Amino acid sequence: AQSVTQLDSQVPVFEEAPVELRCNYSSSVSVYLFWYVQYPNQGLQLLLKYLSGSTLVKGINGFEAEFNKSQTSFHLRKPSVHISDTAEYFCAVSGTGGSYIPTFGRGTSLIVHP
Amino acid sequence: DAGITQSPRHKVTETGTPVTLRCHQTENHRYMYWYRQDPGHGLRLIHYSYGVKDTDKGEVSDGYSVSRSKTEDFLLTLESATSSQTSVYFCAISPGSAGGSYEQYFGPGTRLTVT
């Protein structure tokens, strides 16, 4: 079994400030990790993913995330946010064993203020 | 953008009536999923499919059934809709391990209101 905890349900931040959205997971097997973004009234779209290799992964729109196996974390960061980054962000984990059934966190609402 | 559509996009129905939502893909991906999204709960998996006529239950499958008779179509049926099934429903597709890609691609969602 696997689970995902997004530690903050809402993160308010001012424009051009840095932001970190936290994600912790638990799993008894090796994992793939994902961050998705959902803009209002839209479906989710992939921001970035960790499958293997370098633990620092870069995604679209200037976001990056770091896989920390010892802390079972996959926090999402951006050095300078824009108003347009206001959205819901979801962390997801999937086992590597072939079931491809990801488990999603409950989401973090990023609110960027001018 | 991945070719995935959902129909209808919005539906209002009465308690006790059957409802079918359709997900259609043009990507020939093996895996298809139905989720519901509710405030405070994130995305919860209802059912998924790993091939034609191969489906399995997710964590919130009670009151829902699915069918996949063709690779491109995945239908979600509410046999007798209840107010607790008012939600936004998302379909997703994934190639799984094919091509080394494991992420999901999501449809635009269907907003269902049961009165």
PDB file of C-alpha atoms in Angstrom:
ATOM      1  CA  ALA A   1       0.000   0.000   0.000  1.00  0.00           C
ATOM      2  CA  GLN A   2       1.114   3.545  -0.586  1.00  0.00           C
ATOM      3  CA  SER A   3      -0.007   6.928   0.634  1.00  0.00           C
ATOM      4  CA  VAL A   4       0.745  10.579   0.003  1.00  0.00           C
ATOM      5  CA  THR A   5       0.569  13.481   2.433  1.00  0.00           C
ATOM      6  CA  GLN A   6       0.580  17.052   1.241  1.00  0.00           C
ATOM      7  CA  LEU A   7       1.332  18.930   4.382  1.00  0.00           C
ATOM      8  CA  ASP A   8      -0.265  22.239   3.471  1.00  0.00           C
ATOM      9  CA  SER A   9      -3.783  22.577   2.128  1.00  0.00           C
ATOM     10  CA  GLN A  10      -3.218  26.205   1.209  1.00  0.00           C
ATOM     11  CA  VAL A  11      -0.065  28.259   0.630  1.00  0.00           C
ATOM     12  CA  PRO A  12      -0.406  32.021   0.182  1.00  0.00           C
ATOM     13  CA  VAL A  13       2.612  33.849  -1.223  1.00  0.00           C
ATOM     14  CA  PHE A  14       3.427  37.195  -2.791  1.00  0.00           C
ATOM     15  CA  GLU A  15       4.392  37.493  -6.426  1.00  0.00           C
ATOM     16  CA  GLU A  16       8.127  37.026  -7.123  1.00  0.00           C
ATOM     17  CA  ALA A  17       8.676  35.279  -3.778  1.00  0.00           C
ATOM     18  CA  PRO A  18      10.001  31.704  -3.604  1.00  0.00           C
ATOM     19  CA  VAL A  19       7.663  28.866  -2.724  1.00  0.00           C
ATOM     20  CA  GLU A  20       7.915  25.278  -1.561  1.00  0.00           C
ATOM     21  CA  LEU A  21       4.997  22.845  -1.597  1.00  0.00           C
ATOM     22  CA  ARG A  22       5.620  19.835   0.566  1.00  0.00           C
ATOM     23  CA  CYS A  23       4.881  16.214  -0.236  1.00  0.00           C
ATOM     24  CA  ASN A  24       5.697  13.113   1.791  1.00  0.00           C
ATOM     25  CA  TYR A  25       4.888   9.581   0.795  1.00  0.00           C
ATOM     26  CA  SER A  26       4.964   6.100   2.226  1.00  0.00           C
ATOM     27  CA  SER A  27       5.412   2.934   0.242  1.00  0.00           C
ATOM     28  CA  SER A  28       6.775  -0.548   0.784  1.00  0.00           C
ATOM     29  CA  VAL A  29       8.197  -0.665  -2.745  1.00  0.00           C
ATOM     30  CA  SER A  30      10.217   1.539  -5.068  1.00  0.00           C
ATOM     31  CA  VAL A  31       8.239   4.460  -6.393  1.00  0.00           C
ATOM     32  CA  TYR A  32       7.689   6.847  -9.215  1.00  0.00           C
ATOM     33  CA  LEU A  33       6.729  10.357  -8.132  1.00  0.00           C
ATOM     34  CA  PHE A  34       4.746  13.054  -9.886  1.00  0.00           C
ATOM     35  CA  TRP A  35       3.534  16.598  -9.445  1.00  0.00           C
ATOM     36  CA  TYR A  36       0.461  17.752 -11.341  1.00  0.00           C
ATOM     37  CA  VAL A  37      -1.093  21.203 -11.610  1.00  0.00           C
ATOM     38  CA  GLN A  38      -4.767  21.989 -12.003  1.00  0.00           C
ATOM     39  CA  TYR A  39      -5.899  25.425 -13.129  1.00  0.00           C
ATOM     40  CA  PRO A  40      -9.496  26.448 -12.399  1.00  0.00           C
ATOM     41  CA  ASN A  41     -12.095  24.453 -14.306  1.00  0.00           C
ATOM     42  CA  GLN A  42      -9.490  22.301 -16.028  1.00  0.00           C
ATOM     43  CA  GLY A  43      -8.101  18.809 -15.762  1.00  0.00           C
ATOM     44  CA  LEU A  44      -4.728  18.021 -14.260  1.00  0.00           C
ATOM     45  CA  GLN A  45      -1.536  18.338 -16.260  1.00  0.00           C
ATOM     46  CA  LEU A  46       1.907  16.999 -15.491  1.00  0.00           C
ATOM     47  CA  LEU A  47       4.440  19.437 -14.014  1.00  0.00           C
ATOM     48  CA  LEU A  48       7.303  17.004 -13.515  1.00  0.00           C
ATOM     49  CA  LYS A  49       8.119  13.433 -12.613  1.00  0.00           C
ATOM     50  CA  TYR A  50      10.820  11.362 -10.964  1.00  0.00           C
ATOM     51  CA  LEU A  51      11.368   7.897 -12.370  1.00  0.00           C
ATOM     52  CA  SER A  52      15.049   7.251 -11.663  1.00  0.00           C
ATOM     53  CA  GLY A  53      18.456   8.886 -11.866  1.00  0.00           C
ATOM     54  CA  SER A  54      19.091  12.423 -10.706  1.00  0.00           C
ATOM     55  CA  THR A  55      17.103  13.263  -7.614  1.00  0.00           C
ATOM     56  CA  LEU A  56      16.598  16.865  -8.740  1.00  0.00           C
ATOM     57  CA  VAL A  57      14.063  17.045 -11.516  1.00  0.00           C
ATOM     58  CA  LYS A  58      13.024  20.081 -13.475  1.00  0.00           C
ATOM     59  CA  GLY A  59       9.602  20.606 -14.926  1.00  0.00           C
ATOM     60  CA  ILE A  60       7.574  23.092 -16.839  1.00  0.00           C
ATOM     61  CA  ASN A  61       7.021  26.725 -15.864  1.00  0.00           C
ATOM     62  CA  GLY A  62      10.251  26.921 -13.823  1.00  0.00           C
ATOM     63  CA  PHE A  63       9.263  24.366 -11.195  1.00  0.00           C
ATOM     64  CA  GLU A  64      11.615  21.761  -9.794  1.00  0.00           C
ATOM     65  CA  ALA A  65      11.401  19.018  -7.194  1.00  0.00           C
ATOM     66  CA  GLU A  66      13.874  16.957  -5.243  1.00  0.00           C
ATOM     67  CA  PHE A  67      13.420  13.296  -4.413  1.00  0.00           C
ATOM     68  CA  ASN A  68      14.731  12.480  -0.936  1.00  0.00           C
ATOM     69  CA  LYS A  69      14.518   8.755  -0.347  1.00  0.00           C
ATOM     70  CA  SER A  70      15.653   8.833   3.273  1.00  0.00           C
ATOM     71  CA  GLN A  71      12.993  11.375   4.172  1.00  0.00           C
ATOM     72  CA  THR A  72      10.432   9.933   1.740  1.00  0.00           C
ATOM     73  CA  SER A  73       9.761  13.393   0.402  1.00  0.00           C
ATOM     74  CA  PHE A  74       9.292  15.012  -2.980  1.00  0.00           C
ATOM     75  CA  HIS A  75       8.907  18.737  -2.337  1.00  0.00           C
ATOM     76  CA  LEU A  76       8.098  21.113  -5.178  1.00  0.00           C
ATOM     77  CA  ARG A  77       9.872  24.460  -5.428  1.00  0.00           C
ATOM     78  CA  LYS A  78       9.939  27.559  -7.547  1.00  0.00           C
ATOM     79  CA  PRO A  79      12.367  30.432  -6.915  1.00  0.00           C
ATOM     80  CA  SER A  80      10.011  33.209  -8.041  1.00  0.00           C
ATOM     81  CA  VAL A  81       6.274  32.762  -8.515  1.00  0.00           C
ATOM     82  CA  HIS A  82       3.916  34.615 -10.810  1.00  0.00           C
ATOM     83  CA  ILE A  83       0.239  35.405 -10.488  1.00  0.00           C
ATOM     84  CA  SER A  84      -0.371  32.812 -13.191  1.00  0.00           C
ATOM     85  CA  ASP A  85       0.983  30.066 -10.887  1.00  0.00           C
ATOM     86  CA  THR A  86      -2.163  30.327  -8.788  1.00  0.00           C
ATOM     87  CA  ALA A  87      -3.609  26.821  -9.021  1.00  0.00           C
ATOM     88  CA  GLU A  88      -4.099  23.525  -7.206  1.00  0.00           C
ATOM     89  CA  TYR A  89      -1.043  21.266  -7.038  1.00  0.00           C
ATOM     90  CA  PHE A  90      -1.198  17.515  -6.546  1.00  0.00           C
ATOM     91  CA  CYS A  91       1.557  15.132  -5.580  1.00  0.00           C
ATOM     92  CA  ALA A  92       1.184  11.493  -6.678  1.00  0.00           C
ATOM     93  CA  VAL A  93       3.095   8.267  -6.093  1.00  0.00           C
ATOM     94  CA  SER A  94       3.039   5.051  -8.058  1.00  0.00           C
ATOM     95  CA  GLY A  95       4.770   1.763  -7.368  1.00  0.00           C
ATOM     96  CA  THR A  96       7.271   0.604  -9.970  1.00  0.00           C
ATOM     97  CA  GLY A  97       5.962  -2.937  -9.957  1.00  0.00           C
ATOM     98  CA  GLY A  98       3.611  -2.574 -12.901  1.00  0.00           C
ATOM     99  CA  SER A  99       0.191  -1.782 -11.502  1.00  0.00           C
ATOM    100  CA  TYR A 100       0.427   1.887 -12.575  1.00  0.00           C
ATOM    101  CA  ILE A 101      -2.245   2.889 -10.118  1.00  0.00           C
ATOM    102  CA  PRO A 102      -1.056   6.151  -8.613  1.00  0.00           C
ATOM    103  CA  THR A 103      -2.182   7.493  -5.275  1.00  0.00           C
ATOM    104  CA  PHE A 104      -2.798  11.228  -5.075  1.00  0.00           C
ATOM    105  CA  GLY A 105      -2.430  13.638  -2.211  1.00  0.00           C
ATOM    106  CA  ARG A 106      -5.309  15.904  -1.301  1.00  0.00           C
ATOM    107  CA  GLY A 107      -3.785  18.863  -3.060  1.00  0.00           C
ATOM    108  CA  THR A 108      -2.253  22.201  -2.109  1.00  0.00           C
ATOM    109  CA  SER A 109      -3.851  25.420  -3.226  1.00  0.00           C
ATOM    110  CA  LEU A 110      -1.152  27.927  -4.174  1.00  0.00           C
ATOM    111  CA  ILE A 111      -2.456  31.475  -4.010  1.00  0.00           C
ATOM    112  CA  VAL A 112      -0.161  34.148  -5.412  1.00  0.00           C
ATOM    113  CA  HIS A 113      -0.920  37.697  -4.321  1.00  0.00           C
ATOM    114  CA  PRO A 114       0.228  40.786  -6.232  1.00  0.00           C
TER     115      PRO A 114
ATOM    116  CA  ASP B   1      -2.171  17.743 -25.745  1.00  0.00           C
ATOM    117  CA  ALA B   2      -3.189  14.128 -25.297  1.00  0.00           C
ATOM    118  CA  GLY B   3      -6.334  13.280 -27.217  1.00  0.00           C
ATOM    119  CA  ILE B   4      -8.814  12.651 -24.458  1.00  0.00           C
ATOM    120  CA  THR B   5     -12.388  13.879 -24.322  1.00  0.00           C
ATOM    121  CA  GLN B   6     -15.217  13.473 -21.875  1.00  0.00           C
ATOM    122  CA  SER B   7     -18.923  13.721 -22.485  1.00  0.00           C
ATOM    123  CA  PRO B   8     -21.088  15.265 -21.343  1.00  0.00           C
ATOM    124  CA  ARG B   9     -19.151  18.136 -19.783  1.00  0.00           C
ATOM    125  CA  HIS B  10     -22.019  19.103 -17.530  1.00  0.00           C
ATOM    126  CA  LYS B  11     -25.051  17.140 -16.398  1.00  0.00           C
ATOM    127  CA  VAL B  12     -27.869  17.668 -13.951  1.00  0.00           C
ATOM    128  CA  THR B  13     -29.907  14.614 -13.086  1.00  0.00           C
ATOM    129  CA  GLU B  14     -32.410  13.495 -10.493  1.00  0.00           C
ATOM    130  CA  THR B  15     -31.868  11.063  -7.658  1.00  0.00           C
ATOM    131  CA  GLY B  16     -32.519   7.494  -8.702  1.00  0.00           C
ATOM    132  CA  THR B  17     -31.880   7.911 -12.419  1.00  0.00           C
ATOM    133  CA  PRO B  18     -29.084   6.080 -14.251  1.00  0.00           C
ATOM    134  CA  VAL B  19     -26.246   8.169 -15.675  1.00  0.00           C
ATOM    135  CA  THR B  20     -23.444   7.224 -18.045  1.00  0.00           C
ATOM    136  CA  LEU B  21     -20.316   9.269 -18.564  1.00  0.00           C
ATOM    137  CA  ARG B  22     -18.063   8.627 -21.527  1.00  0.00           C
ATOM    138  CA  CYS B  23     -14.318   8.935 -21.876  1.00  0.00           C
ATOM    139  CA  HIS B  24     -12.792   8.724 -25.337  1.00  0.00           C
ATOM    140  CA  GLN B  25      -9.083   8.653 -26.213  1.00  0.00           C
ATOM    141  CA  THR B  26      -7.218   8.788 -29.488  1.00  0.00           C
ATOM    142  CA  GLU B  27      -3.793   7.855 -28.020  1.00  0.00           C
ATOM    143  CA  ASN B  28      -4.227   4.076 -27.940  1.00  0.00           C
ATOM    144  CA  HIS B  29      -3.051   4.022 -24.317  1.00  0.00           C
ATOM    145  CA  ARG B  30      -3.545   0.813 -22.395  1.00  0.00           C
ATOM    146  CA  TYR B  31      -4.647   2.223 -19.046  1.00  0.00           C
ATOM    147  CA  MET B  32      -7.773   4.266 -18.410  1.00  0.00           C
ATOM    148  CA  TYR B  33      -9.055   5.567 -15.096  1.00  0.00           C
ATOM    149  CA  TRP B  34     -12.090   7.260 -13.603  1.00  0.00           C
ATOM    150  CA  TYR B  35     -11.638   9.621 -10.661  1.00  0.00           C
ATOM    151  CA  ARG B  36     -13.930  11.858  -8.707  1.00  0.00           C
ATOM    152  CA  GLN B  37     -12.762  15.140  -7.243  1.00  0.00           C
ATOM    153  CA  ASP B  38     -14.392  16.633  -4.188  1.00  0.00           C
ATOM    154  CA  PRO B  39     -13.244  19.527  -2.001  1.00  0.00           C
ATOM    155  CA  GLY B  40     -10.948  18.322   0.759  1.00  0.00           C
ATOM    156  CA  HIS B  41     -10.573  14.856  -0.735  1.00  0.00           C
ATOM    157  CA  GLY B  42      -8.373  15.446  -3.744  1.00  0.00           C
ATOM    158  CA  LEU B  43      -8.707  12.799  -6.437  1.00  0.00           C
ATOM    159  CA  ARG B  44     -10.170   9.440  -5.553  1.00  0.00           C
ATOM    160  CA  LEU B  45     -10.018   6.477  -7.889  1.00  0.00           C
ATOM    161  CA  ILE B  46     -13.365   4.920  -8.788  1.00  0.00           C
ATOM    162  CA  HIS B  47     -12.416   2.249 -11.341  1.00  0.00           C
ATOM    163  CA  TYR B  48      -9.631   1.627 -13.768  1.00  0.00           C
ATOM    164  CA  SER B  49      -8.966  -0.478 -16.832  1.00  0.00           C
ATOM    165  CA  TYR B  50      -5.771  -2.154 -17.974  1.00  0.00           C
ATOM    166  CA  GLY B  51      -7.124  -3.380 -21.297  1.00  0.00           C
ATOM    167  CA  VAL B  52     -10.272  -4.116 -23.263  1.00  0.00           C
ATOM    168  CA  LYS B  53     -12.745  -5.816 -20.921  1.00  0.00           C
ATOM    169  CA  ASP B  54     -10.156  -5.748 -18.120  1.00  0.00           C
ATOM    170  CA  THR B  55     -11.288  -3.514 -15.289  1.00  0.00           C
ATOM    171  CA  ASP B  56     -10.878  -3.317 -11.549  1.00  0.00           C
ATOM    172  CA  LYS B  57     -12.229  -1.376  -8.601  1.00  0.00           C
ATOM    173  CA  GLY B  58     -10.673   1.647  -6.987  1.00  0.00           C
ATOM    174  CA  GLU B  59     -11.130   3.001  -3.493  1.00  0.00           C
ATOM    175  CA  VAL B  60     -14.626   4.486  -4.017  1.00  0.00           C
ATOM    176  CA  SER B  61     -16.304   2.055  -6.412  1.00  0.00           C
ATOM    177  CA  ASP B  62     -19.612   1.513  -4.583  1.00  0.00           C
ATOM    178  CA  GLY B  63     -22.527   2.689  -6.717  1.00  0.00           C
ATOM    179  CA  TYR B  64     -20.453   2.795  -9.914  1.00  0.00           C
ATOM    180  CA  SER B  65     -19.806   0.366 -12.731  1.00  0.00           C
ATOM    181  CA  VAL B  66     -17.591   0.609 -15.802  1.00  0.00           C
ATOM    182  CA  SER B  67     -17.175  -0.968 -19.184  1.00  0.00           C
ATOM    183  CA  ARG B  68     -14.459  -0.957 -21.809  1.00  0.00           C
ATOM    184  CA  SER B  69     -15.415  -2.732 -24.996  1.00  0.00           C
ATOM    185  CA  LYS B  70     -12.925  -0.829 -27.164  1.00  0.00           C
ATOM    186  CA  THR B  71      -9.452   0.498 -26.448  1.00  0.00           C
ATOM    187  CA  GLU B  72     -10.576   4.070 -26.990  1.00  0.00           C
ATOM    188  CA  ASP B  73     -13.725   4.172 -24.849  1.00  0.00           C
ATOM    189  CA  PHE B  74     -14.218   3.830 -21.103  1.00  0.00           C
ATOM    190  CA  LEU B  75     -17.732   4.277 -19.746  1.00  0.00           C
ATOM    191  CA  LEU B  76     -18.673   5.077 -16.175  1.00  0.00           C
ATOM    192  CA  THR B  77     -22.240   4.291 -15.092  1.00  0.00           C
ATOM    193  CA  LEU B  78     -24.055   5.398 -11.998  1.00  0.00           C
ATOM    194  CA  GLU B  79     -26.784   2.778 -11.768  1.00  0.00           C
ATOM    195  CA  SER B  80     -29.040   4.886  -9.558  1.00  0.00           C
ATOM    196  CA  ALA B  81     -27.634   8.332  -8.909  1.00  0.00           C
ATOM    197  CA  THR B  82     -27.567   9.718  -5.359  1.00  0.00           C
ATOM    198  CA  SER B  83     -26.815  13.210  -4.090  1.00  0.00           C
ATOM    199  CA  SER B  84     -23.514  11.946  -2.649  1.00  0.00           C
ATOM    200  CA  GLN B  85     -22.385  11.315  -6.223  1.00  0.00           C
ATOM    201  CA  THR B  86     -22.545  15.015  -7.055  1.00  0.00           C
ATOM    202  CA  SER B  87     -18.942  15.682  -8.011  1.00  0.00           C
ATOM    203  CA  VAL B  88     -16.527  16.467 -10.786  1.00  0.00           C
ATOM    204  CA  TYR B  89     -15.471  13.331 -12.635  1.00  0.00           C
ATOM    205  CA  PHE B  90     -12.153  13.050 -14.418  1.00  0.00           C
ATOM    206  CA  CYS B  91     -11.012  10.445 -16.849  1.00  0.00           C
ATOM    207  CA  ALA B  92      -7.311   9.791 -17.232  1.00  0.00           C
ATOM    208  CA  ILE B  93      -5.215   7.667 -19.556  1.00  0.00           C
ATOM    209  CA  SER B  94      -1.693   6.312 -19.301  1.00  0.00           C
ATOM    210  CA  PRO B  95       0.598   4.268 -21.501  1.00  0.00           C
ATOM    211  CA  GLY B  96       2.061   2.578 -18.431  1.00  0.00           C
ATOM    212  CA  SER B  97       5.522   1.257 -19.193  1.00  0.00           C
ATOM    213  CA  ALA B  98       5.190   1.656 -22.955  1.00  0.00           C
ATOM    214  CA  GLY B  99       7.943   3.993 -24.117  1.00  0.00           C
ATOM    215  CA  GLY B 100       9.135   4.493 -20.552  1.00  0.00           C
ATOM    216  CA  SER B 101       6.357   6.953 -19.806  1.00  0.00           C
ATOM    217  CA  TYR B 102       4.296   6.455 -16.677  1.00  0.00           C
ATOM    218  CA  GLU B 103       2.391   9.665 -16.215  1.00  0.00           C
ATOM    219  CA  GLN B 104      -1.319  10.161 -16.630  1.00  0.00           C
ATOM    220  CA  TYR B 105      -3.102  12.477 -19.012  1.00  0.00           C
ATOM    221  CA  PHE B 106      -6.385  13.902 -17.836  1.00  0.00           C
ATOM    222  CA  GLY B 107      -9.577  14.851 -19.586  1.00  0.00           C
ATOM    223  CA  PRO B 108     -11.332  18.177 -18.995  1.00  0.00           C
ATOM    224  CA  GLY B 109     -13.798  16.741 -16.482  1.00  0.00           C
ATOM    225  CA  THR B 110     -17.545  16.261 -16.199  1.00  0.00           C
ATOM    226  CA  ARG B 111     -19.464  18.235 -13.606  1.00  0.00           C
ATOM    227  CA  LEU B 112     -22.345  16.086 -12.379  1.00  0.00           C
ATOM    228  CA  THR B 113     -25.098  17.411 -10.136  1.00  0.00           C
ATOM    229  CA  VAL B 114     -27.634  15.028  -8.648  1.00  0.00           C
ATOM    230  CA  THR B 115     -30.734  16.813  -7.331  1.00  0.00           C
TER     231      THR B 115
END
